[in-house]
CSV table of C-alpha atoms and ligand atoms in Angstrom, one decimal:
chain,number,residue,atom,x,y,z
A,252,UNK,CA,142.9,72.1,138.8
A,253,UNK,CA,141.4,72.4,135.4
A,254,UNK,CA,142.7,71.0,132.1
A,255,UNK,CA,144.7,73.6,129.7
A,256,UNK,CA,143.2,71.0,127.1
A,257,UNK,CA,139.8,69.8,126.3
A,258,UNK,CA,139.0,66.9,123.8
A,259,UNK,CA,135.2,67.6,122.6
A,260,UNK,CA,133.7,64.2,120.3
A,261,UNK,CA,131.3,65.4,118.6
A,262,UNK,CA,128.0,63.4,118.2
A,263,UNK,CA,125.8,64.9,116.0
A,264,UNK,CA,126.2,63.2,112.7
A,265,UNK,CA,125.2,60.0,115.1
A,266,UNK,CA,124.0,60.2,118.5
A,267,UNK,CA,122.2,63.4,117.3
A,268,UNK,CA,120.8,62.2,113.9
A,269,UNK,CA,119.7,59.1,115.3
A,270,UNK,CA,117.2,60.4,117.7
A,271,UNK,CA,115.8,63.2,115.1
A,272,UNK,CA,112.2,62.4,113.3
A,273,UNK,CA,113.8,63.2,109.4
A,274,UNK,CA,116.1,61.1,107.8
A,275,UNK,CA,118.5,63.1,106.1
A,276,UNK,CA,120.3,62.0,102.7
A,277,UNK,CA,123.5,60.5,102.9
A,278,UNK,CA,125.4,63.1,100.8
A,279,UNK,CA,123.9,65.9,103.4
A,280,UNK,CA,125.2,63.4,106.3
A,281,UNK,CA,128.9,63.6,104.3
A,282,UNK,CA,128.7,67.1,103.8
A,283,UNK,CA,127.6,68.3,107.8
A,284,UNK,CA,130.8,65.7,108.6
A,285,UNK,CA,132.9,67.6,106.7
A,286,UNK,CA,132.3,70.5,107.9
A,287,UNK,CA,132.4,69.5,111.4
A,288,UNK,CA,136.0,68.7,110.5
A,289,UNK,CA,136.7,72.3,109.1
A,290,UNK,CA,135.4,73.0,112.6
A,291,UNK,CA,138.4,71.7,113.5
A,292,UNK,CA,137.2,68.5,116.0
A,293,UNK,CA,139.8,66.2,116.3
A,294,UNK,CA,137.1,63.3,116.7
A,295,UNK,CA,133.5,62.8,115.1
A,296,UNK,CA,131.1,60.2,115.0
A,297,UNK,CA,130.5,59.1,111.8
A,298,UNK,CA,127.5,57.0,111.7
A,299,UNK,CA,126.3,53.5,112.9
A,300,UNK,CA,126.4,50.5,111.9
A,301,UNK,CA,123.3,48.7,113.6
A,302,UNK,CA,120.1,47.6,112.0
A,303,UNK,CA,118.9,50.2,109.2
A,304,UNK,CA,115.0,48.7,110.5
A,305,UNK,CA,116.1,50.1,114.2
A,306,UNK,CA,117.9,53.6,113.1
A,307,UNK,CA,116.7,54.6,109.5
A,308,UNK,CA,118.4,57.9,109.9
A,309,UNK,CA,121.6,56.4,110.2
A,310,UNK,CA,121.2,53.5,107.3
A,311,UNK,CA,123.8,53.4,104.5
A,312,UNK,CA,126.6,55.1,106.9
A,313,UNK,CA,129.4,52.9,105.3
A,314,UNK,CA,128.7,55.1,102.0
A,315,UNK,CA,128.5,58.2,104.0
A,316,UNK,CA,132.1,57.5,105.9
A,317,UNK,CA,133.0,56.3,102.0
A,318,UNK,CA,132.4,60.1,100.8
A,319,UNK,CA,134.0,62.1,103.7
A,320,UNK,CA,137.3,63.9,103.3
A,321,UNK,CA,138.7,62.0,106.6
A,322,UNK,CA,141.4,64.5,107.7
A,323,UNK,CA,144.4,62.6,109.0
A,324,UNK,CA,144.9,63.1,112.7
A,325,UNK,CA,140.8,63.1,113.3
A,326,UNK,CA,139.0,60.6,114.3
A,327,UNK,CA,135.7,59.0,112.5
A,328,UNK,CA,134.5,56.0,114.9
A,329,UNK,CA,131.3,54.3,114.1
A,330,UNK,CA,128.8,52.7,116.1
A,331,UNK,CA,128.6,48.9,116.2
A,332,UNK,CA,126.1,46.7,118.1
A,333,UNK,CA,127.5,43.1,117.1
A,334,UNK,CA,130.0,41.5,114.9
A,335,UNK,CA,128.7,41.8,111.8
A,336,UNK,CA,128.6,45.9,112.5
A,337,UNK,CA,132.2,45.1,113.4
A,338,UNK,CA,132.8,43.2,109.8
A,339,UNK,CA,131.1,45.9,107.9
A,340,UNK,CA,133.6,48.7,109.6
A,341,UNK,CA,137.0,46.6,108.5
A,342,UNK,CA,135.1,46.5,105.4
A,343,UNK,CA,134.5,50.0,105.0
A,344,UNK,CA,138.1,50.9,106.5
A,345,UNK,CA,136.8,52.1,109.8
A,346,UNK,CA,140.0,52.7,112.4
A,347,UNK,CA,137.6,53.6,114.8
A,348,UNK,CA,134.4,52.4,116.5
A,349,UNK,CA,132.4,52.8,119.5
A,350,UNK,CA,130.3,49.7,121.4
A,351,UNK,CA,127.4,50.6,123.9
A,352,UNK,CA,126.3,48.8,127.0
A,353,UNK,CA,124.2,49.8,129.9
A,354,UNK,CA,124.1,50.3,133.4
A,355,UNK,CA,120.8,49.0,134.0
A,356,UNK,CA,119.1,45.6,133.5
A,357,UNK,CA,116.1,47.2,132.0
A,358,UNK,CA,118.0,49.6,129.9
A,359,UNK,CA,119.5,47.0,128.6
A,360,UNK,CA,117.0,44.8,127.7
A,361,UNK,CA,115.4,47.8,126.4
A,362,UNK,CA,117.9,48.9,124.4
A,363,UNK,CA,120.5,46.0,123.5
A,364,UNK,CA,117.6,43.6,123.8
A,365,UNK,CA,119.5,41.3,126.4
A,366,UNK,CA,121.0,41.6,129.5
A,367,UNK,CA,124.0,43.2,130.8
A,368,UNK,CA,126.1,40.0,130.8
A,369,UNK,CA,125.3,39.2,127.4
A,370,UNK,CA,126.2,42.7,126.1
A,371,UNK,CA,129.3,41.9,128.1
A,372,UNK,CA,130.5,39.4,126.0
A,373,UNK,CA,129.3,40.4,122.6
A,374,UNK,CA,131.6,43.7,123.2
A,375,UNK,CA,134.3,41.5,125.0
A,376,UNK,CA,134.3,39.4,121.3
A,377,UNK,CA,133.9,42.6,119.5
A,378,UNK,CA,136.8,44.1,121.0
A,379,UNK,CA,138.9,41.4,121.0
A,380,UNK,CA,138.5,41.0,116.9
A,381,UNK,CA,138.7,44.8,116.9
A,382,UNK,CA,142.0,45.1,118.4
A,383,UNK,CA,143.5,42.1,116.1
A,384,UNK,CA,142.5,44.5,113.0
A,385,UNK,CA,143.9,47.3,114.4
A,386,UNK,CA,140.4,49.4,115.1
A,387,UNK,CA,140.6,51.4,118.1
A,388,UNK,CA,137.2,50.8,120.5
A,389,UNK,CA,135.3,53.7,122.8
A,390,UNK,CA,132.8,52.7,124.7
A,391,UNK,CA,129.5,54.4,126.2
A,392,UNK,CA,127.9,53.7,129.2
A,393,UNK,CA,124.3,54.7,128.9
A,394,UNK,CA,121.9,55.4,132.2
A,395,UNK,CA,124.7,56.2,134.6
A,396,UNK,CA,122.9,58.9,136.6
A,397,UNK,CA,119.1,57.6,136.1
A,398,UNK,CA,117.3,55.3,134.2
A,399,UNK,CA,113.9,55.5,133.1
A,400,UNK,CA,113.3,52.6,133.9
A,401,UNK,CA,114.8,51.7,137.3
A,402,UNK,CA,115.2,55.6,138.5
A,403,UNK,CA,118.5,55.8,141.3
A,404,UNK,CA,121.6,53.9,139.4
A,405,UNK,CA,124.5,52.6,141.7
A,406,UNK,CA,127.8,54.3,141.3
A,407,UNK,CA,129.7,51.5,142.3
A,408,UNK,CA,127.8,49.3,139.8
A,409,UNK,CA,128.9,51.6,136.6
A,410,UNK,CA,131.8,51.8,137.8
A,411,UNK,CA,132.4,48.0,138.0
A,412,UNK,CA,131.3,48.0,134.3
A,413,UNK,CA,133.4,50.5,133.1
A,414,UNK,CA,136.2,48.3,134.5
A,415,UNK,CA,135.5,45.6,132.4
A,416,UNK,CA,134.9,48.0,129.1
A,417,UNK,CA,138.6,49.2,130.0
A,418,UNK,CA,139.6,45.2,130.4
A,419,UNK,CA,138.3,44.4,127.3
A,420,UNK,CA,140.8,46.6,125.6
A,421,UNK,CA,138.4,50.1,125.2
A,422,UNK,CA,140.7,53.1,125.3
A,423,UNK,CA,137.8,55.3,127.0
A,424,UNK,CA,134.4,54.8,128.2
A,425,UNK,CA,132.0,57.4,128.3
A,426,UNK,CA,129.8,58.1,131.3
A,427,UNK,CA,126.4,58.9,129.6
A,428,UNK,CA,123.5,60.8,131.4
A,429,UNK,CA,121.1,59.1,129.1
A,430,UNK,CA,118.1,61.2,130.5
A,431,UNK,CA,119.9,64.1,131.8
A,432,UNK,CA,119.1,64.1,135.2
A,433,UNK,CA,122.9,64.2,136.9
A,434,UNK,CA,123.3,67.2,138.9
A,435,UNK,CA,126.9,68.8,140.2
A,436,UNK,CA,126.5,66.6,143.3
A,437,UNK,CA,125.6,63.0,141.7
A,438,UNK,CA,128.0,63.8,138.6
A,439,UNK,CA,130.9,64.6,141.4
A,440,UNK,CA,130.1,61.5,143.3
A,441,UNK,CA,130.0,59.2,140.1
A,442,UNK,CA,133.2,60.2,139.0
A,443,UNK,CA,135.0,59.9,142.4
A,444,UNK,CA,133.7,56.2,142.6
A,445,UNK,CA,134.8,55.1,138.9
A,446,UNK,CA,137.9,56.5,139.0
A,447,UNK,CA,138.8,54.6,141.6
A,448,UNK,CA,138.4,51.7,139.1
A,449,UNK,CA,139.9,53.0,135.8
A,450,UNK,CA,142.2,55.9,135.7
A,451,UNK,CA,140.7,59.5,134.6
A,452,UNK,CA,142.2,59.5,131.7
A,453,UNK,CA,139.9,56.9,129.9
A,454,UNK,CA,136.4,58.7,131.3
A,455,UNK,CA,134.7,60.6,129.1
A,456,UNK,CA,131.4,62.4,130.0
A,457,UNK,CA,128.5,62.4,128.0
A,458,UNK,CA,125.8,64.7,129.2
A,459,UNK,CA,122.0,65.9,128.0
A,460,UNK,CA,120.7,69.1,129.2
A,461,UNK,CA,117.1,67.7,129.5
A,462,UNK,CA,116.9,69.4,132.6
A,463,UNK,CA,119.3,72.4,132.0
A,464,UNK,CA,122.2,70.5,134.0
A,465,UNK,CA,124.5,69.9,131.4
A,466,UNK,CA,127.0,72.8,131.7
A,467,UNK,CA,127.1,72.7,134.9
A,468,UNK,CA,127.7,68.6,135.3
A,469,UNK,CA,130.6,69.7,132.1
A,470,UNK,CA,132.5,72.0,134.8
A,471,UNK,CA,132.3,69.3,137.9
A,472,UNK,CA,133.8,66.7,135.8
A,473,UNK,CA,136.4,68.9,134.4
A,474,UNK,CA,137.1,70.0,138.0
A,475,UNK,CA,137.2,66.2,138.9
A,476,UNK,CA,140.1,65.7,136.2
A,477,UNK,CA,137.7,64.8,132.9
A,478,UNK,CA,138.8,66.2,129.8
A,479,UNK,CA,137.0,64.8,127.5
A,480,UNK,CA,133.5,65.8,126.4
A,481,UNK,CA,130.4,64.4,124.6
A,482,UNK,CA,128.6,67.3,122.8
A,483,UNK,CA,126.2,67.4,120.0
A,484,UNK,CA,126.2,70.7,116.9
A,485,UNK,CA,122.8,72.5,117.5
A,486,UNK,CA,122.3,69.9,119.9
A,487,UNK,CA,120.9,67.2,117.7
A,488,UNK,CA,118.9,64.5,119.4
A,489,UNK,CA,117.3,67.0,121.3
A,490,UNK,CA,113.9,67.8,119.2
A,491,UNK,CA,111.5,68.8,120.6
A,492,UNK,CA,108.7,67.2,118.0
A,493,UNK,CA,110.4,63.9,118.9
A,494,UNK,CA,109.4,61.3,121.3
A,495,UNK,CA,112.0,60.4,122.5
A,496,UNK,CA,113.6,64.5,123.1
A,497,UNK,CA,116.5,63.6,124.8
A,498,UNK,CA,118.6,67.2,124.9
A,499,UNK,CA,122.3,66.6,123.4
A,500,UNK,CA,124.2,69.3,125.3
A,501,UNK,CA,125.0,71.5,122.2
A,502,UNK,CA,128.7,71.8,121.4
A,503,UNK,CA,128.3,75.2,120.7
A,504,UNK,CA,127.4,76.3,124.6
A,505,UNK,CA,130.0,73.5,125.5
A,506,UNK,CA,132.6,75.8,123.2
A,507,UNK,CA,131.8,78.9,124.6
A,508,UNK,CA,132.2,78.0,128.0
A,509,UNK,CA,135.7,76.1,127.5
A,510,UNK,CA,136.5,79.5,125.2
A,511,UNK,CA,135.5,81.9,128.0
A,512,UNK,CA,137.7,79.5,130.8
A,513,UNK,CA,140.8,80.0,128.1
A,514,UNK,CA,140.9,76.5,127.4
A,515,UNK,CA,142.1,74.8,124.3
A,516,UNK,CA,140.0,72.4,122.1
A,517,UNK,CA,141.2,73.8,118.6
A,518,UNK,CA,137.7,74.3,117.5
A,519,UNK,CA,136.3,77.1,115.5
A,520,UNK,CA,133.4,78.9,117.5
A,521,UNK,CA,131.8,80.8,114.3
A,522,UNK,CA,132.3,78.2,112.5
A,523,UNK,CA,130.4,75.9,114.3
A,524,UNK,CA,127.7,78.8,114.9
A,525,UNK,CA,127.2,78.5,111.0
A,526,UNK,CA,127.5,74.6,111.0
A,527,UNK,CA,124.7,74.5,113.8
A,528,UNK,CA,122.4,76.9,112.2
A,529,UNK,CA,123.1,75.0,108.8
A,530,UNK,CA,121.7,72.2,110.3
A,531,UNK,CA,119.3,72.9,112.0
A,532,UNK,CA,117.8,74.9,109.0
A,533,UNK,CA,117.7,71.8,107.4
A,534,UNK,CA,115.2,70.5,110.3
A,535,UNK,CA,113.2,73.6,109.5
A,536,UNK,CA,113.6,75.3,113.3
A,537,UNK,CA,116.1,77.0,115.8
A,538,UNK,CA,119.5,74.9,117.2
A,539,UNK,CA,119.0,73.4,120.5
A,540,UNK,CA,121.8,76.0,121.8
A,541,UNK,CA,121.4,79.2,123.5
A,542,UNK,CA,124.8,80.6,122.2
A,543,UNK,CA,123.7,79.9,118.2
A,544,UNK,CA,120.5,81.6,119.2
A,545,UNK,CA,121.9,84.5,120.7
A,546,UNK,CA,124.3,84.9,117.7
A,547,UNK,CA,122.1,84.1,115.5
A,548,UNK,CA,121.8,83.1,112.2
A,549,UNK,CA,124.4,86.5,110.5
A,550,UNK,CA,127.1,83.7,110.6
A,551,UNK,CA,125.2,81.6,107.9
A,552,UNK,CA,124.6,83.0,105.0
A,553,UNK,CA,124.8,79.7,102.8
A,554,UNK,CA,122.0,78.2,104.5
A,555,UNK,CA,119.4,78.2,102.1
A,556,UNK,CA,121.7,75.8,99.7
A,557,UNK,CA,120.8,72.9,101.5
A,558,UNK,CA,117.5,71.1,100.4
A,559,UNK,CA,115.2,71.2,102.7
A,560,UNK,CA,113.7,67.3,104.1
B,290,LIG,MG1,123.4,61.5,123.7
């Protein structure tokens, strides 16, 4: 049975930002939050709080989550890698933050530059302080479909580590499909395995459309009792000039499908049209989504306000 309800946390402003080639002021960072709120998400990611050397799009975020209009009932978590990104969100009055680990050795060493174990505990101590100060903790689970390193990932294995993210005290871990190689069949069997470890109701799915999957994984996990979903405006993260393209499914398709299935998110689908274009105006090309492209740009008429980077 499907869900009459669907929570959609919007990534853009982080997961998306972070893996574009431009580094965008912080006051245009503030102003695409804010209108991702008008949007009417109920939960955005505001930024990060790693190393400004490792993610220069997303330096100086405590300034940017300083100057949002935070909208009581949504949520604004930021990423943190270690305690001291955990210090600097009490500091900055965070509620919210995510953690990362992943479900490979390499990726991990790749990514977290140390093992699985160690991430382990720095999250376990993160949470644990976390918690004390009253700041809610999601986690993501990167590589849980494919790794680019070690290729095939074991179900079994991710799901044993989103049990311990759940132990720790995280109220939902999503299932990333880091390089967006899941299909209907692997995304049904990876869901059936981890939620025999944690209950449904803390998985969220997290899914790139690298290889045009993404909807398609969306409706298999909401089928499988998922309801929340990972998305992206314009599908940031996905460029095409960058490196490292990694395909954010783009919230707008994500909307228009829950839309057409009569499904609730309380999300605004021109709005977002107009936020996506917005955006991606300001990266001087098209959004990653086929719905903005077949609406098309009519919805944004403010565009050309925004400097160009
Ligand atoms: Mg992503």
């Amino acid at each position: 049975m499907l869900p009459a309800r669907v929570k959609i946390v919007e990534v853009g402003p982080r997961d998306g930002l972070q893996s574009e080639p431009l580094i965008l002021p912080v006051v245009v960072r503030a102003e695409l939050i804010d209108r991702l709120t008008r949007c009417g998400f109920s939960t955005i990611e505001a930024g990060s709080l790693v190393s400004p050397k490792a993610v220069p799009q997303l330096a100086e975020s405590e300034t940017v989550y300083r100057s949002i209009q935070r909208k009581d009932g949504v949520e604004y978590p930021l990423l943190v890698g270690n305690l001291d990104g955990l210090e600097r969100s009490i500091r900055a009055d965070a509620r919210q933050i995510s953690v990362f680990c992943a479900a490979t050795e390499a990726f991990s060493m790749a990514n977290n530059r140390c093992s699985i174990q160690q991430n382990l505990e720095r999250i376990r101590s993160i949470c644990d302080k976390a918690l004390a100060n009253e700041i809610t903790v999601r986690a993501y689970l990167s590589c849980t479909l494919g790794c680019p390193f070690e290729g095939k990932v074991d179900a079994g294995f991710v799901a044993k580590i989103a049990g311990l993210l759940i132990d720790y005290g995280c109220y939902e871990v999503s299932l990333a499909d880091t390089i967006g190689v899941g299909t209907a069949g692997s995304v049904s069997r990876l869901l059936e395995t981890v939620s025999r470890r944690i209950p449904l109701e803390k998985i969220a799915v997290h899914f790139h459309d690298t290889y045009g999957q993404a909807l398609a994984n969306v409706l298999v996990a909401l089928q499988s009792g998922v309801n929340v979903i990972d998305s992206s405006v314009a599908g940031l993260g996905g460029c095409p000039f960058a490196g490292n393209a990694s395909g954010n499914l783009a919230s707008e398709d994500l909307l228009y499908m829950l839309d057409g299935m009569g499904i609730e998110t309380g999300i605004h689908l021109n709005r977002l049209i107009e936020t996506a274009w917005t955006v991606a105006d300001i990266f001087g090309r098209q959004p990653e989504s086929r719905v903005s492209k077949a609406i098309g740009r009519k919805l944004a008429p403010e565009f050309s306000r925004y400097p160009k980077v």
